[in-house]
Amino acid sequence: MRVTVVGSGYVGTTLAACLADAGHDVTAVDIDPGVVAALNDGHAAIHEPGLDDLLAEHAGERLRATTEYDGIPDADVTFLAIGTPSREDGSIDLGPLTAAAEMTGEALAEAGATTANADGDDRHLVVVKSTITPPAVGEIREALAAGAGDAADRVELATNPEFLREGTAVDDFQHPDKLVFGTDSDWATERLETLYEPLLAATDAEVPVVRTDPETAVMIKYANNAFLASKISLANDLGNVCKRFGLDAYEVMDAVGLDDRISAQFLRSGVGWGGSCFPKDVDAIRAAAREAGYEPALLDAAVAVNDGQPERMLELLDDHVDAAGERVAVLGLAFKPGTDDIRNSRAIPIIEGLQARGAEVVGYDPVATANTRERFPDVEYAESAAAALDGATAALVVTDWDEFAALDDAFDAMAEPVVIDGRRIVERREGLVYEGLTW
Ligand code: UDX
């Protein structure tokens, strides 16, 4: 099939590369000439394992990038993978996506009609990959129709949410747990089925396909992320209770996770969830619900618990040392291991809390130092965890990088060996004043 992917960010680039790899003829469209040049050169503006290999293999052949929308009428399907930034109240800003939908419609209208594909079908399917709320679907549908003008009856909108995780995006795309097709017609569903057919044929697993309407499909994405984020917050809430009782939340939740109805995943309590998806998506669906007249109490509480975990970690520190004027190490700055992304990382409120206490913060992360330096230029950054611990009065462990499990003697160089572990990654050992956040 001929596919256009508008937007070459994290989701769009992964989608374009994986669809080209599945045998489709893909054109990536982005307004940034630098991003376009990089893609045509066979590499991505983002770091994601396996992505550059796919781009290098297909760039210039099954995958091309351009800043222009004019190739859209020649495609069978156009995906919109444009960012939806958060506004102050947590709702998403649809401006860039609406503009892209309108320009896509205009490109189709300018061609007079969409170009017929091999089957002589001149209808065009526009699929929203971006995460948007159910009420936003109608807005994008309208923008597309407004751009398309007289050609509007030959253009249809669908939604096809994406569940990929940072760090495993390519693998998640190629081996999905499920596919969700939100369409208004059998024609659109069949087109999506044809598109994904080679991908599904390449995996051994039986992938469930959910066929529904566009609004339900996007709600599934929000419900999915809201559930996972709330699951962690519930584990954290129960973990805080365990800590008060002097119990180990990991022992408790490991046993709870043996119940098939619950599952063992996303029960790791600690300093909470961050990243580009959970905080933004939970806020967006809360804002949309509020707008529709409903206050989602449980989601509000999930956010409150998450916001409270860094503060609880700092309170545990206060129980042991007065951080004012003291050197305090922050181990781990990324929002999770395997990425240099610090968006909504729990390290941010931790560093802010330490600075508010007048501590001398020394941060360490295997890959996220450069991003954190932009945000906190005044913080000292160490070249290794051992260097960060050297002379420190206390250490706060914020990201569960594997290397923090093997620090051993490095703690001996601390001025006072106080370790507050927010991720249960450091081993308790003789001579260490160790405090787990929920154990
Ligand atoms: C998430 C969803 O998993 C993905 O389906 C969606 O498309 C985007 O959001 P991602 O943001 O890449 O993906 O991160 P994920 O691996 O899910 O972790 C999110 C956060 O939860 C991290 O900060 C992680 O440290 C935290 N987490 C995860 C816990 O605190 N405890 C757990 O048990 C699991």
Short mmCIF file of C-alpha atoms and ligand atoms in Angstrom, two decimals:
data_model
loop_
_atom_site.label_atom_id
_atom_site.label_comp_id
_atom_site.label_asym_id
_atom_site.label_seq_id
_atom_site.Cartn_x
_atom_site.Cartn_y
_atom_site.Cartn_z
CA MET A 1 0.00 0.00 0.00
CA ARG A 2 1.00 3.63 -0.38
CA VAL A 3 1.05 5.34 2.98
CA THR A 4 1.72 8.90 4.11
CA VAL A 5 2.68 9.58 7.72
CA VAL A 6 2.29 13.22 8.73
CA GLY A 7 4.45 14.07 11.74
CA SER A 8 7.87 12.51 12.29
CA GLY A 9 8.09 12.57 16.07
CA TYR A 10 8.40 9.57 18.28
CA VAL A 11 5.23 7.75 17.15
CA GLY A 12 5.30 8.93 13.50
CA THR A 13 8.90 7.87 12.89
CA THR A 14 8.37 4.45 14.45
CA LEU A 15 5.17 4.00 12.43
CA ALA A 16 6.79 5.08 9.14
CA ALA A 17 9.85 2.86 9.64
CA CYS A 18 7.83 -0.20 10.69
CA LEU A 19 5.29 0.16 7.87
CA ALA A 20 8.12 0.45 5.31
CA ASP A 21 9.69 -2.63 6.88
CA ALA A 22 6.35 -4.43 6.50
CA GLY A 23 6.60 -3.79 2.73
CA HIS A 24 4.56 -0.61 2.27
CA ASP A 25 5.61 2.40 0.25
CA VAL A 26 5.84 5.16 2.88
CA THR A 27 6.20 8.93 2.65
CA ALA A 28 6.94 10.75 5.91
CA VAL A 29 5.89 14.42 6.06
CA ASP A 30 7.30 16.85 8.59
CA ILE A 31 7.52 20.64 8.69
CA ASP A 32 11.08 20.50 10.05
CA PRO A 33 13.58 20.29 7.14
CA GLY A 34 16.25 18.99 9.54
CA VAL A 35 14.08 16.03 10.57
CA VAL A 36 13.24 15.35 6.90
CA ALA A 37 16.91 15.44 5.84
CA ALA A 38 17.88 13.08 8.68
CA LEU A 39 15.15 10.60 7.72
CA ASN A 40 16.20 10.65 4.05
CA ASP A 41 19.71 10.03 5.28
CA GLY A 42 18.51 6.96 7.15
CA HIS A 43 18.50 8.07 10.75
CA ALA A 44 15.98 9.35 13.28
CA ALA A 45 15.94 12.56 15.29
CA ILE A 46 14.99 10.42 18.30
CA HIS A 47 16.87 7.54 19.90
CA GLU A 48 14.95 4.29 19.91
CA PRO A 49 16.56 0.82 19.75
CA GLY A 50 16.31 -0.73 16.28
CA LEU A 51 14.82 2.37 14.65
CA ASP A 52 17.96 3.60 12.90
CA ASP A 53 18.55 0.10 11.49
CA LEU A 54 15.10 0.11 9.89
CA LEU A 55 15.54 3.65 8.56
CA ALA A 56 18.98 2.89 7.14
CA GLU A 57 17.56 -0.16 5.39
CA HIS A 58 14.52 1.52 3.84
CA ALA A 59 15.38 5.23 3.39
CA GLY A 60 15.54 6.22 -0.27
CA GLU A 61 13.67 3.06 -1.25
CA ARG A 62 10.39 2.21 0.47
CA LEU A 63 10.67 5.25 2.74
CA ARG A 64 11.02 8.88 1.73
CA ALA A 65 10.59 12.08 3.72
CA THR A 66 9.40 15.49 2.57
CA THR A 67 8.15 18.79 3.97
CA GLU A 68 5.32 18.88 1.38
CA TYR A 69 1.76 17.57 1.63
CA ASP A 70 1.28 17.33 -2.14
CA GLY A 71 1.99 13.60 -2.37
CA ILE A 72 -0.96 12.75 -0.13
CA PRO A 73 -3.53 12.21 -2.92
CA ASP A 74 -1.34 9.44 -4.34
CA ALA A 75 -1.48 7.47 -1.10
CA ASP A 76 -4.10 4.93 0.01
CA VAL A 77 -3.89 5.92 3.67
CA THR A 78 -2.61 9.00 5.50
CA PHE A 79 -1.72 8.80 9.18
CA LEU A 80 -1.68 11.90 11.35
CA ALA A 81 0.94 11.49 14.07
CA ILE A 82 1.19 15.09 15.21
CA GLY A 83 1.94 16.03 18.82
CA THR A 84 -0.86 17.21 21.10
CA PRO A 85 0.87 19.40 23.70
CA SER A 86 -0.66 19.87 27.15
CA ARG A 87 -2.29 23.14 28.10
CA GLU A 88 -2.17 24.70 31.56
CA ASP A 89 -5.38 22.93 32.67
CA GLY A 90 -4.15 19.51 31.50
CA SER A 91 -6.31 19.48 28.36
CA ILE A 92 -4.60 18.85 25.01
CA ASP A 93 -3.87 21.57 22.48
CA LEU A 94 -5.40 20.37 19.21
CA GLY A 95 -4.03 23.32 17.20
CA PRO A 96 -1.16 21.57 15.37
CA LEU A 97 -3.22 18.41 14.69
CA THR A 98 -6.21 20.41 13.44
CA ALA A 99 -3.92 22.36 11.10
CA ALA A 100 -2.41 19.12 9.78
CA ALA A 101 -5.89 17.63 9.22
CA GLU A 102 -6.97 20.74 7.33
CA MET A 103 -3.83 20.77 5.18
CA THR A 104 -4.31 17.07 4.44
CA GLY A 105 -7.87 17.85 3.33
CA GLU A 106 -6.63 20.75 1.19
CA ALA A 107 -3.99 18.58 -0.47
CA LEU A 108 -6.72 16.10 -1.39
CA ALA A 109 -9.01 18.87 -2.66
CA GLU A 110 -6.25 20.46 -4.75
CA ALA A 111 -5.69 17.19 -6.57
CA GLY A 112 -9.33 17.58 -7.70
CA ALA A 113 -9.95 14.08 -6.55
CA THR A 114 -7.92 11.46 -4.75
CA THR A 115 -5.88 9.28 -7.05
CA ALA A 116 -7.43 5.89 -7.60
CA ASN A 117 -5.45 3.04 -6.10
CA ALA A 118 -4.77 -0.29 -7.80
CA ASP A 119 -8.36 -1.38 -7.13
CA GLY A 120 -9.72 1.77 -8.78
CA ASP A 121 -10.83 3.09 -5.38
CA ASP A 122 -10.55 6.87 -5.22
CA ARG A 123 -11.52 7.26 -1.55
CA HIS A 124 -8.88 8.32 0.94
CA LEU A 125 -8.54 7.18 4.54
CA VAL A 126 -7.06 9.59 7.10
CA VAL A 127 -6.11 7.86 10.35
CA VAL A 128 -5.40 9.73 13.58
CA LYS A 129 -2.49 8.07 15.44
CA SER A 130 -2.08 10.96 17.89
CA THR A 131 -3.69 10.45 21.30
CA ILE A 132 -6.87 12.53 21.30
CA THR A 133 -9.94 12.56 23.51
CA PRO A 134 -13.34 11.34 22.26
CA PRO A 135 -14.78 14.89 21.88
CA ALA A 136 -11.66 15.88 19.88
CA VAL A 137 -12.41 13.26 17.19
CA GLY A 138 -15.30 15.36 15.88
CA GLU A 139 -13.10 18.47 15.73
CA ILE A 140 -10.48 16.70 13.63
CA ARG A 141 -13.18 15.21 11.39
CA GLU A 142 -14.54 18.71 10.80
CA ALA A 143 -11.09 20.19 10.08
CA LEU A 144 -10.41 17.47 7.53
CA ALA A 145 -13.77 18.00 5.83
CA ALA A 146 -13.31 21.78 5.82
CA GLY A 147 -9.93 21.40 4.09
CA ALA A 148 -11.24 18.84 1.62
CA GLY A 149 -14.25 20.97 0.57
CA ASP A 150 -15.95 19.32 -2.41
CA ALA A 151 -13.77 16.24 -2.04
CA ALA A 152 -15.01 15.68 1.55
CA ASP A 153 -17.35 12.83 0.61
CA ARG A 154 -14.38 10.83 -0.63
CA VAL A 155 -12.35 11.31 2.55
CA GLU A 156 -12.98 9.36 5.75
CA LEU A 157 -11.50 9.71 9.22
CA ALA A 158 -10.48 6.79 11.42
CA THR A 159 -8.53 6.44 14.66
CA ASN A 160 -5.90 3.82 15.45
CA PRO A 161 -4.30 4.47 18.84
CA GLU A 162 -0.79 3.37 19.66
CA PHE A 163 0.33 1.64 22.86
CA LEU A 164 4.10 1.62 22.40
CA ARG A 165 6.55 2.25 25.21
CA GLU A 166 9.70 4.31 25.05
CA GLY A 167 12.76 2.16 24.71
CA THR A 168 10.85 -0.74 23.12
CA ALA A 169 8.80 1.17 20.55
CA VAL A 170 9.88 -0.83 17.46
CA ASP A 171 9.40 -4.17 19.16
CA ASP A 172 6.05 -3.06 20.65
CA PHE A 173 4.87 -1.93 17.21
CA GLN A 174 5.91 -5.18 15.55
CA HIS A 175 4.52 -7.36 18.37
CA PRO A 176 1.43 -5.58 19.66
CA ASP A 177 -0.81 -6.93 22.43
CA LYS A 178 -3.77 -5.70 20.42
CA LEU A 179 -4.73 -3.50 17.48
CA VAL A 180 -7.58 -1.02 17.81
CA PHE A 181 -9.34 0.15 14.64
CA GLY A 182 -11.81 3.01 15.16
CA THR A 183 -13.76 3.48 11.94
CA ASP A 184 -17.10 4.64 10.60
CA SER A 185 -17.32 2.05 7.79
CA ASP A 186 -16.39 -1.48 6.77
CA TRP A 187 -14.38 0.04 3.92
CA ALA A 188 -12.12 1.87 6.39
CA THR A 189 -11.77 -1.21 8.61
CA GLU A 190 -10.80 -3.35 5.62
CA ARG A 191 -8.21 -0.79 4.55
CA LEU A 192 -6.62 -0.90 8.00
CA GLU A 193 -6.75 -4.69 7.97
CA THR A 194 -4.92 -4.77 4.63
CA LEU A 195 -2.35 -2.33 5.96
CA TYR A 196 -1.56 -4.35 9.08
CA GLU A 197 -1.80 -7.76 7.34
CA PRO A 198 1.95 -8.15 6.62
CA LEU A 199 2.81 -7.08 10.16
CA LEU A 200 0.47 -9.63 11.69
CA ALA A 201 1.70 -12.33 9.32
CA ALA A 202 5.26 -11.71 10.56
CA THR A 203 4.46 -12.38 14.23
CA ASP A 204 3.79 -15.84 15.61
CA ALA A 205 1.34 -14.47 18.15
CA GLU A 206 -2.41 -14.29 17.64
CA VAL A 207 -3.00 -10.53 17.89
CA PRO A 208 -6.56 -9.54 18.87
CA VAL A 209 -8.04 -6.82 16.65
CA VAL A 210 -10.65 -4.56 18.24
CA ARG A 211 -12.98 -3.07 15.62
CA THR A 212 -15.03 -0.16 16.91
CA ASP A 213 -15.97 3.46 16.22
CA PRO A 214 -13.35 6.25 16.22
CA GLU A 215 -14.43 7.77 19.57
CA THR A 216 -14.44 4.44 21.43
CA ALA A 217 -11.02 3.61 19.99
CA VAL A 218 -9.39 6.72 21.44
CA MET A 219 -11.17 6.18 24.76
CA ILE A 220 -9.60 2.70 24.89
CA LYS A 221 -6.17 4.33 24.74
CA TYR A 222 -6.95 6.72 27.60
CA ALA A 223 -8.58 3.99 29.67
CA ASN A 224 -5.52 1.79 29.10
CA ASN A 225 -3.03 4.41 30.28
CA ALA A 226 -5.29 5.64 33.10
CA PHE A 227 -5.62 2.06 34.34
CA LEU A 228 -1.87 1.39 34.31
CA ALA A 229 -1.03 4.70 35.99
CA SER A 230 -3.73 4.10 38.61
CA LYS A 231 -2.49 0.56 39.15
CA ILE A 232 0.94 1.91 40.06
CA SER A 233 -0.62 4.59 42.28
CA LEU A 234 -2.69 1.95 44.08
CA ALA A 235 0.49 -0.10 44.61
CA ASN A 236 2.14 3.07 45.92
CA ASP A 237 -0.80 3.90 48.19
CA LEU A 238 -0.80 0.37 49.62
CA GLY A 239 3.00 0.54 49.80
CA ASN A 240 2.81 3.67 51.95
CA VAL A 241 0.44 1.79 54.26
CA CYS A 242 2.84 -1.17 54.40
CA LYS A 243 5.70 1.14 55.33
CA ARG A 244 3.66 2.52 58.27
CA PHE A 245 3.10 -1.03 59.48
CA GLY A 246 6.78 -1.88 59.06
CA LEU A 247 5.92 -4.31 56.25
CA ASP A 248 7.54 -4.94 52.90
CA ALA A 249 5.19 -3.82 50.11
CA TYR A 250 7.12 -5.91 47.56
CA GLU A 251 6.45 -9.11 49.47
CA VAL A 252 2.79 -8.15 49.73
CA MET A 253 2.33 -7.08 46.08
CA ASP A 254 4.32 -10.02 44.67
CA ALA A 255 1.75 -12.26 46.32
CA VAL A 256 -1.16 -10.08 45.19
CA GLY A 257 0.17 -10.22 41.61
CA LEU A 258 -0.20 -14.01 41.60
CA ASP A 259 -3.94 -13.46 41.20
CA ASP A 260 -4.61 -13.80 37.44
CA ARG A 261 -7.23 -11.09 37.65
CA ILE A 262 -4.59 -8.62 38.85
CA SER A 263 -1.32 -9.77 37.14
CA ALA A 264 2.16 -9.11 38.45
CA GLN A 265 2.96 -6.15 36.19
CA PHE A 266 2.87 -2.49 37.22
CA LEU A 267 2.78 -3.31 40.91
CA ARG A 268 6.29 -2.02 41.64
CA SER A 269 5.74 0.66 44.23
CA GLY A 270 8.16 3.54 44.65
CA VAL A 271 8.64 7.15 43.67
CA GLY A 272 5.93 6.99 41.01
CA TRP A 273 5.27 7.30 37.29
CA GLY A 274 6.62 9.88 34.89
CA GLY A 275 7.33 10.13 31.18
CA SER A 276 5.55 11.72 28.27
CA CYS A 277 2.40 9.58 28.32
CA PHE A 278 0.98 8.70 31.73
CA PRO A 279 1.00 12.21 33.28
CA LYS A 280 -0.22 13.89 30.08
CA ASP A 281 -2.88 11.33 29.21
CA VAL A 282 -4.30 11.08 32.72
CA ASP A 283 -4.47 14.88 32.91
CA ALA A 284 -6.07 15.11 29.46
CA ILE A 285 -8.84 12.60 30.15
CA ARG A 286 -9.49 14.23 33.56
CA ALA A 287 -9.79 17.64 31.89
CA ALA A 288 -12.08 16.26 29.16
CA ALA A 289 -14.26 14.50 31.75
CA ARG A 290 -14.48 17.69 33.82
CA GLU A 291 -15.42 19.63 30.70
CA ALA A 292 -18.22 17.10 30.17
CA GLY A 293 -19.44 17.60 33.75
CA TYR A 294 -17.84 14.65 35.56
CA GLU A 295 -15.05 14.73 38.14
CA PRO A 296 -13.14 11.40 37.89
CA ALA A 297 -12.37 10.96 41.59
CA LEU A 298 -10.19 7.88 41.29
CA LEU A 299 -8.01 9.40 38.56
CA ASP A 300 -7.67 12.58 40.63
CA ALA A 301 -6.50 10.43 43.54
CA ALA A 302 -4.05 8.51 41.31
CA VAL A 303 -2.41 11.81 40.40
CA ALA A 304 -2.41 13.00 44.03
CA VAL A 305 -0.69 9.79 45.20
CA ASN A 306 1.86 10.11 42.39
CA ASP A 307 2.56 13.76 43.21
CA GLY A 308 3.03 12.84 46.87
CA GLN A 309 5.67 10.10 46.43
CA PRO A 310 8.71 12.38 45.81
CA GLU A 311 7.68 14.43 48.84
CA ARG A 312 7.47 11.25 50.95
CA MET A 313 10.97 10.33 49.82
CA LEU A 314 12.25 13.74 50.90
CA GLU A 315 10.50 13.35 54.28
CA LEU A 316 12.33 10.05 54.80
CA LEU A 317 15.56 11.92 54.11
CA ASP A 318 14.57 14.60 56.65
CA ASP A 319 14.11 11.83 59.23
CA HIS A 320 17.83 11.04 58.94
CA VAL A 321 19.69 14.22 58.00
CA ASP A 322 19.27 17.96 57.75
CA ALA A 323 20.16 18.39 54.08
CA ALA A 324 20.94 22.13 54.33
CA GLY A 325 24.49 22.72 53.12
CA GLU A 326 25.06 18.96 52.69
CA ARG A 327 26.15 17.17 49.53
CA VAL A 328 23.25 14.92 48.48
CA ALA A 329 23.50 12.51 45.55
CA VAL A 330 20.54 11.89 43.23
CA LEU A 331 21.06 8.58 41.45
CA GLY A 332 18.98 8.33 38.28
CA LEU A 333 17.50 11.28 36.45
CA ALA A 334 15.60 9.63 33.55
CA PHE A 335 11.89 8.88 34.07
CA LYS A 336 12.66 5.19 33.70
CA PRO A 337 15.73 3.10 32.85
CA GLY A 338 16.75 2.73 29.20
CA THR A 339 15.96 6.29 28.16
CA ASP A 340 17.49 9.77 28.39
CA ASP A 341 13.98 11.25 28.64
CA ILE A 342 13.43 13.33 31.78
CA ARG A 343 9.91 14.53 30.96
CA ASN A 344 7.93 14.36 34.19
CA SER A 345 10.75 12.37 35.77
CA ARG A 346 10.36 12.06 39.52
CA ALA A 347 13.93 13.36 39.69
CA ILE A 348 12.60 16.86 38.94
CA PRO A 349 10.53 17.33 42.15
CA ILE A 350 13.27 15.51 44.08
CA ILE A 351 15.96 17.95 42.90
CA GLU A 352 13.62 20.91 43.51
CA GLY A 353 12.90 19.64 47.04
CA LEU A 354 16.59 19.23 47.79
CA GLN A 355 17.38 22.70 46.46
CA ALA A 356 14.58 24.13 48.60
CA ARG A 357 16.29 22.54 51.61
CA GLY A 358 19.57 24.22 50.66
CA ALA A 359 21.33 20.97 49.77
CA GLU A 360 24.28 20.78 47.37
CA VAL A 361 22.82 18.43 44.78
CA VAL A 362 25.04 16.13 42.74
CA GLY A 363 23.20 14.21 40.04
CA TYR A 364 24.16 11.11 38.12
CA ASP A 365 22.50 9.24 35.28
CA PRO A 366 24.13 6.98 32.68
CA VAL A 367 22.44 8.84 29.76
CA ALA A 368 20.10 11.62 30.95
CA THR A 369 22.65 14.10 32.32
CA ALA A 370 22.63 16.42 29.29
CA ASN A 371 18.83 16.77 29.35
CA THR A 372 18.81 17.37 33.10
CA ARG A 373 21.59 19.97 32.85
CA GLU A 374 19.35 22.04 30.55
CA ARG A 375 16.65 22.03 33.19
CA PHE A 376 18.94 22.39 36.23
CA PRO A 377 22.14 24.16 35.11
CA ASP A 378 23.22 24.84 38.72
CA VAL A 379 23.31 21.21 39.76
CA GLU A 380 26.67 19.39 39.80
CA TYR A 381 26.74 16.29 37.59
CA ALA A 382 29.01 13.33 38.29
CA GLU A 383 30.60 11.01 35.71
CA SER A 384 29.66 7.91 37.66
CA ALA A 385 27.44 6.83 40.52
CA ALA A 386 30.55 6.23 42.61
CA ALA A 387 31.75 9.80 41.96
CA ALA A 388 28.33 11.14 42.97
CA LEU A 389 28.40 9.14 46.21
CA ASP A 390 31.95 10.24 47.07
CA GLY A 391 31.66 12.57 50.08
CA ALA A 392 27.85 12.67 49.99
CA THR A 393 25.86 12.80 53.21
CA ALA A 394 22.92 11.04 51.64
CA ALA A 395 21.84 9.44 48.35
CA LEU A 396 18.35 9.33 46.84
CA VAL A 397 17.79 6.60 44.25
CA VAL A 398 15.17 7.76 41.75
CA THR A 399 15.53 5.54 38.64
CA ASP A 400 15.99 1.76 38.66
CA TRP A 401 19.03 1.53 36.39
CA ASP A 402 20.56 -1.97 36.78
CA GLU A 403 23.99 -0.54 37.64
CA PHE A 404 22.61 0.81 40.95
CA ALA A 405 22.16 -2.78 42.11
CA ALA A 406 25.94 -3.32 41.89
CA LEU A 407 27.41 -0.29 43.64
CA ASP A 408 28.76 -2.27 46.58
CA ASP A 409 31.87 -0.55 47.95
CA ALA A 410 30.98 2.80 46.36
CA PHE A 411 28.82 3.54 49.42
CA ASP A 412 31.92 3.36 51.63
CA ALA A 413 33.09 6.71 50.22
CA MET A 414 30.00 8.51 51.51
CA ALA A 415 30.43 11.02 54.34
CA GLU A 416 27.35 9.49 55.94
CA PRO A 417 25.93 6.34 54.38
CA VAL A 418 22.23 7.30 54.25
CA VAL A 419 20.42 5.82 51.22
CA ILE A 420 16.79 6.54 50.48
CA ASP A 421 15.77 4.09 47.76
CA GLY A 422 12.77 5.08 45.65
CA ARG A 423 12.93 2.03 43.36
CA ARG A 424 14.07 -0.93 45.47
CA ILE A 425 17.22 -1.36 43.46
CA VAL A 426 20.02 -0.96 46.03
CA GLU A 427 20.90 -3.96 48.19
CA ARG A 428 20.69 -3.45 51.95
CA ARG A 429 24.18 -3.99 53.36
CA GLU A 430 26.16 -3.75 56.55
CA GLY A 431 27.04 -0.15 57.40
CA LEU A 432 24.37 1.40 55.19
CA VAL A 433 21.52 3.39 56.71
CA TYR A 434 18.96 2.13 54.21
CA GLU A 435 15.37 3.38 53.85
CA GLY A 436 13.08 1.93 51.21
CA LEU A 437 10.20 4.18 50.24
CA THR A 438 7.54 1.49 50.72
CA TRP A 439 9.40 -1.36 52.39
C1 UDX B 1 3.56 4.12 28.76
C2 UDX B 1 2.66 2.93 28.42
O1 UDX B 1 3.23 1.74 28.97
C3 UDX B 1 2.48 2.79 26.91
O2 UDX B 1 1.59 1.73 26.63
C4 UDX B 1 1.93 4.10 26.37
O3 UDX B 1 1.80 4.03 24.95
C5 UDX B 1 2.82 5.28 26.77
O4 UDX B 1 3.00 5.30 28.19
P1 UDX B 1 6.17 4.65 28.78
O5 UDX B 1 5.84 6.06 29.15
O6 UDX B 1 7.22 4.43 27.75
O7 UDX B 1 4.86 3.88 28.25
O8 UDX B 1 6.65 3.96 30.15
P2 UDX B 1 6.34 2.66 31.05
O9 UDX B 1 7.41 1.66 30.82
O10 UDX B 1 4.95 2.20 30.93
O11 UDX B 1 6.59 3.30 32.52
C6 UDX B 1 5.90 4.48 32.93
C7 UDX B 1 6.32 4.94 34.32
O12 UDX B 1 5.79 4.08 35.30
C8 UDX B 1 7.82 4.99 34.56
O13 UDX B 1 8.13 6.20 35.23
C9 UDX B 1 8.10 3.79 35.45
O14 UDX B 1 9.21 3.99 36.30
C10 UDX B 1 6.80 3.73 36.25
N1 UDX B 1 6.48 2.38 36.77
C11 UDX B 1 6.19 1.34 35.93
C12 UDX B 1 6.43 2.18 38.16
O15 UDX B 1 6.66 3.09 38.95
N2 UDX B 1 6.08 0.94 38.63
C13 UDX B 1 5.78 -0.11 37.82
O16 UDX B 1 5.46 -1.19 38.33
C14 UDX B 1 5.84 0.10 36.42
#
